[in-house]
Amino acid sequence: MTPIRIGALISGGGSNLQAIIDACEDSRIDGRMAFVGSDVPGAGGLQRARHHGIPTFVVDYGAIVDQYRQAPETLAPPSDFDPAEIGAKQHLLGPEAAPSRVHAFLTTRAVAEARLLDHIAPFAPDLLVLAGFMRNLTPYFIDRFNTDPDRPRIMNIHPALLPAFPGVDGYGDTLRYGCKVGGCTVHFIDYGEDSGPIIGQRCFPITESDTLDSVKQRGLTLEWQLYPECIQYFAQDRLQVVTMTHTGPQGRPPVQRRVVKILRSP
Ligand code: GAR
């Protein structure tokens, strides 16, 4: 089987990135890392990538947002950006969000995402993994990367048992809620926040003596196992996204949901 080309986007220290690099190097993933990109110029994970000879790049989202705030007319959106089309598709900001806020968000994201796509194109990755990338991707990027809607190829790892606790602080939200188990989830990206089809999950008990640090540490240890396993399913072409229809609760209409089937090993 030809090894897949994997690209990663990160924002932080990159311990998940390291787990993926190690799994590629140990042949637990039939793939090789093609590049690592970040929205944060000094992200620690970039150094990890360089250490393994993996090309890196940065698209500084913060600088793009600052430029828009100071002089919006100087920030030209990409020529193929249609704010009405992207605005109608996205599920990141609700109908209550002010139109000016939606416009600013989608415009700055389209600028950043067009730069990401320019950096990524020469590497022609088969799969993009978000490994602690703390920015939601909008439909502008997703539709240009996922050229076949039936074969999504952007994965994310989230520090909670989705659909509980989407957002930026999954382990913190889990602990503060008083949950007796925590966990992590790998899923494909869709137009919402942490809402795409789930590929794999792991869970662990939480006791009264746990702290945020101990919960994070236990969760991360599971993330480092789960993410490479899910990537290997993709490399083996064992992930199939199908639409499931279930009877609705108490006579309500049927529920449809895109879910991931893990096919048997060939
Ligand atoms: C991980 O816990 C990952 O699940 C989380 O950020 C951490 C990154 O750690 N991701 C998110 O919260 C995405 N919304 P790392 O940089 O050491 O891999």
PDB file of C-alpha atoms and ligand atoms in Angstrom:
ATOM      1  CA  MET A   1       0.000   0.000   0.000  1.00  0.00           C
ATOM      2  CA  THR A   2       1.370   3.456  -0.901  1.00  0.00           C
ATOM      3  CA  PRO A   3       1.988   5.508   2.239  1.00  0.00           C
ATOM      4  CA  ILE A   4      -0.397   8.463   2.526  1.00  0.00           C
ATOM      5  CA  ARG A   5       0.882  12.042   2.673  1.00  0.00           C
ATOM      6  CA  ILE A   6      -0.235  13.692   5.908  1.00  0.00           C
ATOM      7  CA  GLY A   7      -0.290  17.409   6.618  1.00  0.00           C
ATOM      8  CA  ALA A   8      -0.846  18.804  10.105  1.00  0.00           C
ATOM      9  CA  LEU A   9      -2.028  22.137  11.488  1.00  0.00           C
ATOM     10  CA  ILE A  10      -1.114  23.024  15.065  1.00  0.00           C
ATOM     11  CA  SER A  11      -1.321  25.980  17.438  1.00  0.00           C
ATOM     12  CA  GLY A  12       0.638  24.803  20.459  1.00  0.00           C
ATOM     13  CA  GLY A  13       3.162  22.396  21.878  1.00  0.00           C
ATOM     14  CA  GLY A  14       2.354  19.616  19.469  1.00  0.00           C
ATOM     15  CA  SER A  15       2.364  16.522  21.666  1.00  0.00           C
ATOM     16  CA  ASN A  16      -0.272  14.961  19.383  1.00  0.00           C
ATOM     17  CA  LEU A  17       1.832  15.917  16.383  1.00  0.00           C
ATOM     18  CA  GLN A  18       4.770  14.127  18.016  1.00  0.00           C
ATOM     19  CA  ALA A  19       2.643  11.004  18.547  1.00  0.00           C
ATOM     20  CA  ILE A  20       1.691  11.051  14.855  1.00  0.00           C
ATOM     21  CA  ILE A  21       5.273  11.620  13.686  1.00  0.00           C
ATOM     22  CA  ASP A  22       6.446   8.734  15.904  1.00  0.00           C
ATOM     23  CA  ALA A  23       3.676   6.456  14.611  1.00  0.00           C
ATOM     24  CA  CYS A  24       4.688   7.225  10.998  1.00  0.00           C
ATOM     25  CA  GLU A  25       8.327   6.560  11.804  1.00  0.00           C
ATOM     26  CA  ASP A  26       7.454   3.232  13.563  1.00  0.00           C
ATOM     27  CA  SER A  27       5.149   2.133  10.706  1.00  0.00           C
ATOM     28  CA  ARG A  28       2.073   2.167  12.979  1.00  0.00           C
ATOM     29  CA  ILE A  29       0.740   4.599  10.371  1.00  0.00           C
ATOM     30  CA  ASP A  30       1.264   3.783   6.690  1.00  0.00           C
ATOM     31  CA  GLY A  31       2.052   7.401   5.965  1.00  0.00           C
ATOM     32  CA  ARG A  32       4.606  10.160   6.107  1.00  0.00           C
ATOM     33  CA  MET A  33       4.367  13.721   7.321  1.00  0.00           C
ATOM     34  CA  ALA A  34       4.404  16.135   4.372  1.00  0.00           C
ATOM     35  CA  PHE A  35       4.234  19.454   6.276  1.00  0.00           C
ATOM     36  CA  VAL A  36       3.260  21.148   9.522  1.00  0.00           C
ATOM     37  CA  GLY A  37       1.542  24.538   9.475  1.00  0.00           C
ATOM     38  CA  SER A  38       0.562  26.827  12.310  1.00  0.00           C
ATOM     39  CA  ASP A  39      -1.478  29.960  12.974  1.00  0.00           C
ATOM     40  CA  VAL A  40       0.959  30.890  15.781  1.00  0.00           C
ATOM     41  CA  PRO A  41       4.480  31.983  14.770  1.00  0.00           C
ATOM     42  CA  GLY A  42       6.223  30.574  17.864  1.00  0.00           C
ATOM     43  CA  ALA A  43       4.201  27.365  18.283  1.00  0.00           C
ATOM     44  CA  GLY A  44       6.336  24.723  19.973  1.00  0.00           C
ATOM     45  CA  GLY A  45       5.153  22.022  17.583  1.00  0.00           C
ATOM     46  CA  LEU A  46       6.940  23.764  14.691  1.00  0.00           C
ATOM     47  CA  GLN A  47      10.256  23.026  16.385  1.00  0.00           C
ATOM     48  CA  ARG A  48       9.274  19.359  16.785  1.00  0.00           C
ATOM     49  CA  ALA A  49       8.543  19.208  13.037  1.00  0.00           C
ATOM     50  CA  ARG A  50      11.865  20.831  12.078  1.00  0.00           C
ATOM     51  CA  HIS A  51      13.652  18.371  14.326  1.00  0.00           C
ATOM     52  CA  HIS A  52      12.270  15.585  12.105  1.00  0.00           C
ATOM     53  CA  GLY A  53      13.076  17.421   8.852  1.00  0.00           C
ATOM     54  CA  ILE A  54       9.401  18.159   8.114  1.00  0.00           C
ATOM     55  CA  PRO A  55       8.721  21.397   6.190  1.00  0.00           C
ATOM     56  CA  THR A  56       6.822  24.046   8.182  1.00  0.00           C
ATOM     57  CA  PHE A  57       4.931  27.261   7.493  1.00  0.00           C
ATOM     58  CA  VAL A  58       2.986  29.867   9.447  1.00  0.00           C
ATOM     59  CA  VAL A  59      -0.161  31.798   8.570  1.00  0.00           C
ATOM     60  CA  ASP A  60      -0.385  34.429  11.280  1.00  0.00           C
ATOM     61  CA  TYR A  61      -4.144  34.658  11.939  1.00  0.00           C
ATOM     62  CA  GLY A  62      -3.587  37.231  14.703  1.00  0.00           C
ATOM     63  CA  ALA A  63      -1.799  39.629  12.327  1.00  0.00           C
ATOM     64  CA  ILE A  64      -4.590  39.247   9.754  1.00  0.00           C
ATOM     65  CA  VAL A  65      -7.246  40.095  12.357  1.00  0.00           C
ATOM     66  CA  ASP A  66      -5.196  43.114  13.563  1.00  0.00           C
ATOM     67  CA  GLN A  67      -4.861  44.404  10.010  1.00  0.00           C
ATOM     68  CA  TYR A  68      -8.630  44.103   9.502  1.00  0.00           C
ATOM     69  CA  ARG A  69      -9.317  45.956  12.758  1.00  0.00           C
ATOM     70  CA  GLN A  70      -6.951  48.799  11.898  1.00  0.00           C
ATOM     71  CA  ALA A  71      -7.646  49.231   8.164  1.00  0.00           C
ATOM     72  CA  PRO A  72     -10.199  46.759   6.764  1.00  0.00           C
ATOM     73  CA  GLU A  73      -9.918  48.218   3.257  1.00  0.00           C
ATOM     74  CA  THR A  74      -6.270  47.052   3.079  1.00  0.00           C
ATOM     75  CA  LEU A  75      -7.182  43.378   3.533  1.00  0.00           C
ATOM     76  CA  ALA A  76      -8.319  42.045   0.160  1.00  0.00           C
ATOM     77  CA  PRO A  77     -10.339  38.829   0.439  1.00  0.00           C
ATOM     78  CA  PRO A  78      -9.565  36.107  -2.119  1.00  0.00           C
ATOM     79  CA  SER A  79     -11.241  36.683  -5.490  1.00  0.00           C
ATOM     80  CA  ASP A  80     -13.277  33.452  -5.191  1.00  0.00           C
ATOM     81  CA  PHE A  81     -14.673  34.340  -1.731  1.00  0.00           C
ATOM     82  CA  ASP A  82     -18.448  34.766  -1.748  1.00  0.00           C
ATOM     83  CA  PRO A  83     -19.487  35.982   1.731  1.00  0.00           C
ATOM     84  CA  ALA A  84     -23.178  35.193   1.142  1.00  0.00           C
ATOM     85  CA  GLU A  85     -22.419  31.593   0.117  1.00  0.00           C
ATOM     86  CA  ILE A  86     -20.000  30.952   2.993  1.00  0.00           C
ATOM     87  CA  GLY A  87     -22.273  32.776   5.458  1.00  0.00           C
ATOM     88  CA  ALA A  88     -25.207  30.540   4.523  1.00  0.00           C
ATOM     89  CA  LYS A  89     -23.181  27.323   4.867  1.00  0.00           C
ATOM     90  CA  GLN A  90     -21.276  27.989   8.092  1.00  0.00           C
ATOM     91  CA  HIS A  91     -22.563  26.779  11.484  1.00  0.00           C
ATOM     92  CA  LEU A  92     -19.956  28.547  13.603  1.00  0.00           C
ATOM     93  CA  LEU A  93     -21.815  31.795  14.324  1.00  0.00           C
ATOM     94  CA  GLY A  94     -25.549  31.698  15.063  1.00  0.00           C
ATOM     95  CA  PRO A  95     -28.309  33.926  13.671  1.00  0.00           C
ATOM     96  CA  GLU A  96     -27.975  36.201  16.718  1.00  0.00           C
ATOM     97  CA  ALA A  97     -24.451  37.295  15.679  1.00  0.00           C
ATOM     98  CA  ALA A  98     -24.285  40.868  14.355  1.00  0.00           C
ATOM     99  CA  PRO A  99     -23.851  40.978  10.541  1.00  0.00           C
ATOM    100  CA  SER A 100     -20.724  43.145  10.902  1.00  0.00           C
ATOM    101  CA  ARG A 101     -19.191  40.505  13.186  1.00  0.00           C
ATOM    102  CA  VAL A 102     -20.055  37.688  10.778  1.00  0.00           C
ATOM    103  CA  HIS A 103     -18.578  39.673   7.894  1.00  0.00           C
ATOM    104  CA  ALA A 104     -15.355  40.422   9.801  1.00  0.00           C
ATOM    105  CA  PHE A 105     -15.022  36.790  10.911  1.00  0.00           C
ATOM    106  CA  LEU A 106     -15.631  35.249   7.500  1.00  0.00           C
ATOM    107  CA  THR A 107     -13.471  37.788   5.642  1.00  0.00           C
ATOM    108  CA  THR A 108     -10.444  37.430   7.910  1.00  0.00           C
ATOM    109  CA  ARG A 109     -10.844  33.647   7.883  1.00  0.00           C
ATOM    110  CA  ALA A 110     -11.064  33.541   4.079  1.00  0.00           C
ATOM    111  CA  VAL A 111      -7.835  35.565   3.839  1.00  0.00           C
ATOM    112  CA  ALA A 112      -6.083  33.228   6.298  1.00  0.00           C
ATOM    113  CA  GLU A 113      -7.524  30.068   4.747  1.00  0.00           C
ATOM    114  CA  ALA A 114      -6.565  31.108   1.193  1.00  0.00           C
ATOM    115  CA  ARG A 115      -2.990  31.505   2.456  1.00  0.00           C
ATOM    116  CA  LEU A 116      -3.179  28.072   4.118  1.00  0.00           C
ATOM    117  CA  LEU A 117      -4.395  26.546   0.843  1.00  0.00           C
ATOM    118  CA  ASP A 118      -1.534  28.213  -1.067  1.00  0.00           C
ATOM    119  CA  HIS A 119       1.030  26.783   1.363  1.00  0.00           C
ATOM    120  CA  ILE A 120      -0.589  23.341   1.344  1.00  0.00           C
ATOM    121  CA  ALA A 121      -1.139  22.872  -2.418  1.00  0.00           C
ATOM    122  CA  PRO A 122       2.455  21.968  -3.411  1.00  0.00           C
ATOM    123  CA  PHE A 123       2.489  19.134  -0.855  1.00  0.00           C
ATOM    124  CA  ALA A 124      -0.683  17.525  -2.283  1.00  0.00           C
ATOM    125  CA  PRO A 125      -1.615  15.857   1.039  1.00  0.00           C
ATOM    126  CA  ASP A 126      -4.078  12.960   1.189  1.00  0.00           C
ATOM    127  CA  LEU A 127      -5.126  13.833   4.734  1.00  0.00           C
ATOM    128  CA  LEU A 128      -5.035  16.965   6.874  1.00  0.00           C
ATOM    129  CA  VAL A 129      -4.930  16.449  10.643  1.00  0.00           C
ATOM    130  CA  LEU A 130      -5.724  19.218  13.095  1.00  0.00           C
ATOM    131  CA  ALA A 131      -3.523  18.519  16.107  1.00  0.00           C
ATOM    132  CA  GLY A 132      -4.321  21.169  18.697  1.00  0.00           C
ATOM    133  CA  PHE A 133      -5.173  23.701  15.961  1.00  0.00           C
ATOM    134  CA  MET A 134      -7.278  26.235  17.867  1.00  0.00           C
ATOM    135  CA  ARG A 135      -9.053  27.849  14.899  1.00  0.00           C
ATOM    136  CA  ASN A 136     -12.278  26.631  13.339  1.00  0.00           C
ATOM    137  CA  LEU A 137     -12.014  26.149   9.591  1.00  0.00           C
ATOM    138  CA  THR A 138     -14.846  27.717   7.581  1.00  0.00           C
ATOM    139  CA  PRO A 139     -16.620  26.247   4.531  1.00  0.00           C
ATOM    140  CA  TYR A 140     -14.291  28.382   2.363  1.00  0.00           C
ATOM    141  CA  PHE A 141     -11.371  26.112   3.289  1.00  0.00           C
ATOM    142  CA  ILE A 142     -13.312  22.900   3.849  1.00  0.00           C
ATOM    143  CA  ASP A 143     -14.933  22.854   0.390  1.00  0.00           C
ATOM    144  CA  ARG A 144     -11.644  23.570  -1.340  1.00  0.00           C
ATOM    145  CA  PHE A 145      -9.835  20.817   0.542  1.00  0.00           C
ATOM    146  CA  ASN A 146     -12.619  18.198   0.633  1.00  0.00           C
ATOM    147  CA  THR A 147     -13.119  17.989  -3.096  1.00  0.00           C
ATOM    148  CA  ASP A 148     -15.296  14.853  -2.771  1.00  0.00           C
ATOM    149  CA  PRO A 149     -18.074  15.487  -0.182  1.00  0.00           C
ATOM    150  CA  ASP A 150     -18.418  11.718   0.402  1.00  0.00           C
ATOM    151  CA  ARG A 151     -14.756  11.348   1.311  1.00  0.00           C
ATOM    152  CA  PRO A 152     -13.909  13.919   3.988  1.00  0.00           C
ATOM    153  CA  ARG A 153     -10.201  14.199   4.622  1.00  0.00           C
ATOM    154  CA  ILE A 154      -9.783  16.700   7.453  1.00  0.00           C
ATOM    155  CA  MET A 155      -9.587  15.135  10.944  1.00  0.00           C
ATOM    156  CA  ASN A 156      -9.576  16.783  14.348  1.00  0.00           C
ATOM    157  CA  ILE A 157      -8.883  15.615  17.883  1.00  0.00           C
ATOM    158  CA  HIS A 158     -11.021  17.091  20.630  1.00  0.00           C
ATOM    159  CA  PRO A 159     -10.416  16.825  24.402  1.00  0.00           C
ATOM    160  CA  ALA A 160     -13.936  15.684  25.404  1.00  0.00           C
ATOM    161  CA  LEU A 161     -16.485  13.006  24.657  1.00  0.00           C
ATOM    162  CA  LEU A 162     -18.360  14.776  21.859  1.00  0.00           C
ATOM    163  CA  PRO A 163     -21.057  15.880  21.436  1.00  0.00           C
ATOM    164  CA  ALA A 164     -20.529  17.033  25.043  1.00  0.00           C
ATOM    165  CA  PHE A 165     -18.286  20.040  25.574  1.00  0.00           C
ATOM    166  CA  PRO A 166     -17.308  21.309  22.124  1.00  0.00           C
ATOM    167  CA  GLY A 167     -15.120  24.427  22.107  1.00  0.00           C
ATOM    168  CA  VAL A 168     -11.751  25.445  23.412  1.00  0.00           C
ATOM    169  CA  ASP A 169     -11.546  23.830  26.884  1.00  0.00           C
ATOM    170  CA  GLY A 170     -12.936  20.307  26.691  1.00  0.00           C
ATOM    171  CA  TYR A 171     -11.125  18.846  29.730  1.00  0.00           C
ATOM    172  CA  GLY A 172     -11.833  21.949  31.844  1.00  0.00           C
ATOM    173  CA  ASP A 173     -15.524  21.926  30.900  1.00  0.00           C
ATOM    174  CA  THR A 174     -15.746  18.180  31.671  1.00  0.00           C
ATOM    175  CA  LEU A 175     -14.164  18.590  35.123  1.00  0.00           C
ATOM    176  CA  ARG A 176     -16.159  21.714  36.061  1.00  0.00           C
ATOM    177  CA  TYR A 177     -19.423  19.996  35.098  1.00  0.00           C
ATOM    178  CA  GLY A 178     -18.704  17.230  37.612  1.00  0.00           C
ATOM    179  CA  CYS A 179     -18.528  14.412  35.067  1.00  0.00           C
ATOM    180  CA  LYS A 180     -17.413  11.029  36.373  1.00  0.00           C
ATOM    181  CA  VAL A 181     -15.713  10.172  33.083  1.00  0.00           C
ATOM    182  CA  GLY A 182     -13.761  12.301  30.647  1.00  0.00           C
ATOM    183  CA  GLY A 183     -12.480  11.428  27.228  1.00  0.00           C
ATOM    184  CA  CYS A 184     -11.272  12.430  23.804  1.00  0.00           C
ATOM    185  CA  THR A 185     -12.748  12.189  20.332  1.00  0.00           C
ATOM    186  CA  VAL A 186     -11.325  12.033  16.808  1.00  0.00           C
ATOM    187  CA  HIS A 187     -13.773  13.186  14.142  1.00  0.00           C
ATOM    188  CA  PHE A 188     -13.981  14.481  10.615  1.00  0.00           C
ATOM    189  CA  ILE A 189     -14.506  18.224  10.261  1.00  0.00           C
ATOM    190  CA  ASP A 190     -17.814  19.590   9.025  1.00  0.00           C
ATOM    191  CA  TYR A 191     -19.239  23.118   8.922  1.00  0.00           C
ATOM    192  CA  GLY A 192     -19.943  23.289  12.669  1.00  0.00           C
ATOM    193  CA  GLU A 193     -17.771  23.452  15.782  1.00  0.00           C
ATOM    194  CA  ASP A 194     -16.561  19.948  16.725  1.00  0.00           C
ATOM    195  CA  SER A 195     -19.750  18.544  15.190  1.00  0.00           C
ATOM    196  CA  GLY A 196     -18.506  16.274  12.378  1.00  0.00           C
ATOM    197  CA  PRO A 197     -18.795  12.469  12.083  1.00  0.00           C
ATOM    198  CA  ILE A 198     -17.029  10.667  14.939  1.00  0.00           C
ATOM    199  CA  ILE A 199     -14.240   8.223  14.061  1.00  0.00           C
ATOM    200  CA  GLY A 200     -13.057   7.128  17.517  1.00  0.00           C
ATOM    201  CA  GLN A 201     -13.334   7.892  21.222  1.00  0.00           C
ATOM    202  CA  ARG A 202     -11.568   6.904  24.459  1.00  0.00           C
ATOM    203  CA  CYS A 203     -12.669   7.561  28.016  1.00  0.00           C
ATOM    204  CA  PHE A 204     -11.186   7.525  31.524  1.00  0.00           C
ATOM    205  CA  PRO A 205     -12.619   7.803  35.063  1.00  0.00           C
ATOM    206  CA  ILE A 206     -12.541  11.095  36.969  1.00  0.00           C
ATOM    207  CA  THR A 207     -12.376  10.956  40.764  1.00  0.00           C
ATOM    208  CA  GLU A 208     -12.735  13.596  43.473  1.00  0.00           C
ATOM    209  CA  SER A 209      -8.976  13.877  43.852  1.00  0.00           C
ATOM    210  CA  ASP A 210      -8.504  14.825  40.192  1.00  0.00           C
ATOM    211  CA  THR A 211      -7.322  18.284  39.164  1.00  0.00           C
ATOM    212  CA  LEU A 212      -7.387  19.936  35.761  1.00  0.00           C
ATOM    213  CA  ASP A 213      -3.744  18.943  35.304  1.00  0.00           C
ATOM    214  CA  SER A 214      -4.342  15.273  36.144  1.00  0.00           C
ATOM    215  CA  VAL A 215      -7.409  15.116  33.887  1.00  0.00           C
ATOM    216  CA  LYS A 216      -5.477  16.718  31.011  1.00  0.00           C
ATOM    217  CA  GLN A 217      -2.552  14.366  31.479  1.00  0.00           C
ATOM    218  CA  ARG A 218      -4.762  11.268  31.487  1.00  0.00           C
ATOM    219  CA  GLY A 219      -6.680  12.542  28.486  1.00  0.00           C
ATOM    220  CA  LEU A 220      -3.590  13.423  26.480  1.00  0.00           C
ATOM    221  CA  THR A 221      -2.126   9.974  27.077  1.00  0.00           C
ATOM    222  CA  LEU A 222      -5.251   8.516  25.443  1.00  0.00           C
ATOM    223  CA  GLU A 223      -5.145  11.101  22.618  1.00  0.00           C
ATOM    224  CA  TRP A 224      -1.627   9.968  21.696  1.00  0.00           C
ATOM    225  CA  GLN A 225      -2.959   6.402  21.196  1.00  0.00           C
ATOM    226  CA  LEU A 226      -6.290   7.246  19.592  1.00  0.00           C
ATOM    227  CA  TYR A 227      -5.178   9.744  16.941  1.00  0.00           C
ATOM    228  CA  PRO A 228      -2.578   7.480  15.253  1.00  0.00           C
ATOM    229  CA  GLU A 229      -5.105   4.584  15.283  1.00  0.00           C
ATOM    230  CA  CYS A 230      -7.732   6.698  13.501  1.00  0.00           C
ATOM    231  CA  ILE A 231      -5.181   7.977  10.987  1.00  0.00           C
ATOM    232  CA  GLN A 232      -4.132   4.402  10.264  1.00  0.00           C
ATOM    233  CA  TYR A 233      -7.785   3.486   9.511  1.00  0.00           C
ATOM    234  CA  PHE A 234      -7.764   6.327   6.978  1.00  0.00           C
ATOM    235  CA  ALA A 235      -4.443   5.154   5.510  1.00  0.00           C
ATOM    236  CA  GLN A 236      -5.928   1.655   5.114  1.00  0.00           C
ATOM    237  CA  ASP A 237      -8.995   3.166   3.401  1.00  0.00           C
ATOM    238  CA  ARG A 238     -11.233   1.696   6.102  1.00  0.00           C
ATOM    239  CA  LEU A 239     -13.307   4.786   6.912  1.00  0.00           C
ATOM    240  CA  GLN A 240     -16.637   5.155   5.195  1.00  0.00           C
ATOM    241  CA  VAL A 241     -19.012   8.039   5.920  1.00  0.00           C
ATOM    242  CA  VAL A 242     -22.662   7.028   5.574  1.00  0.00           C
ATOM    243  CA  THR A 243     -25.978   8.675   6.375  1.00  0.00           C
ATOM    244  CA  MET A 244     -27.890   6.804   9.100  1.00  0.00           C
ATOM    245  CA  THR A 245     -31.595   7.297   9.605  1.00  0.00           C
ATOM    246  CA  HIS A 246     -33.010   6.453  13.039  1.00  0.00           C
ATOM    247  CA  THR A 247     -36.591   6.545  14.251  1.00  0.00           C
ATOM    248  CA  GLY A 248     -37.154   9.796  16.144  1.00  0.00           C
ATOM    249  CA  PRO A 249     -37.883   9.712  19.901  1.00  0.00           C
ATOM    250  CA  GLN A 250     -41.557   9.543  20.926  1.00  0.00           C
ATOM    251  CA  GLY A 251     -43.078   9.795  17.477  1.00  0.00           C
ATOM    252  CA  ARG A 252     -40.958  12.752  16.391  1.00  0.00           C
ATOM    253  CA  PRO A 253     -39.554  12.810  12.833  1.00  0.00           C
ATOM    254  CA  PRO A 254     -36.704  10.437  11.941  1.00  0.00           C
ATOM    255  CA  VAL A 255     -33.194  11.606  12.790  1.00  0.00           C
ATOM    256  CA  GLN A 256     -30.560  11.609  10.065  1.00  0.00           C
ATOM    257  CA  ARG A 257     -26.882  11.812  10.861  1.00  0.00           C
ATOM    258  CA  ARG A 258     -23.655  11.325   8.945  1.00  0.00           C
ATOM    259  CA  VAL A 259     -21.655   8.662  10.780  1.00  0.00           C
ATOM    260  CA  VAL A 260     -18.382   6.833  10.218  1.00  0.00           C
ATOM    261  CA  LYS A 261     -18.299   3.100   9.577  1.00  0.00           C
ATOM    262  CA  ILE A 262     -14.963   1.417  10.249  1.00  0.00           C
ATOM    263  CA  LEU A 263     -14.559  -1.310   7.651  1.00  0.00           C
ATOM    264  CA  ARG A 264     -12.880  -4.606   8.463  1.00  0.00           C
ATOM    265  CA  SER A 265      -9.211  -4.918   7.716  1.00  0.00           C
ATOM    266  CA  PRO A 266      -8.794  -6.071   4.060  1.00  0.00           C
TER     267      PRO A 266
HETATM  268  C1  GAR B   1      -5.070  18.567  22.914  1.00  0.00           C
HETATM  269  O1  GAR B   1      -5.603  18.232  24.175  1.00  0.00           O
HETATM  270  C2  GAR B   1      -6.168  18.587  21.879  1.00  0.00           C
HETATM  271  O2  GAR B   1      -7.166  17.634  22.094  1.00  0.00           O
HETATM  272  C3  GAR B   1      -6.715  19.987  22.070  1.00  0.00           C
HETATM  273  O3  GAR B   1      -5.595  20.795  22.289  1.00  0.00           O
HETATM  274  C4  GAR B   1      -4.569  20.007  22.898  1.00  0.00           C
HETATM  275  C5  GAR B   1      -3.318  20.163  22.058  1.00  0.00           C
HETATM  276  O4  GAR B   1      -2.222  19.583  22.695  1.00  0.00           O
HETATM  277  N1  GAR B   1      -7.455  20.422  20.944  1.00  0.00           N
HETATM  278  C6  GAR B   1      -8.486  21.252  21.026  1.00  0.00           C
HETATM  279  O5  GAR B   1      -8.901  21.712  22.077  1.00  0.00           O
HETATM  280  C7  GAR B   1      -9.138  21.597  19.702  1.00  0.00           C
HETATM  281  N2  GAR B   1     -10.325  22.328  19.917  1.00  0.00           N
HETATM  282  P1  GAR B   1      -0.879  19.316  21.875  1.00  0.00           P
HETATM  283  O6  GAR B   1      -0.504  20.641  21.200  1.00  0.00           O
HETATM  284  O7  GAR B   1       0.099  18.941  22.936  1.00  0.00           O
HETATM  285  O8  GAR B   1      -1.149  18.236  20.884  1.00  0.00           O
END
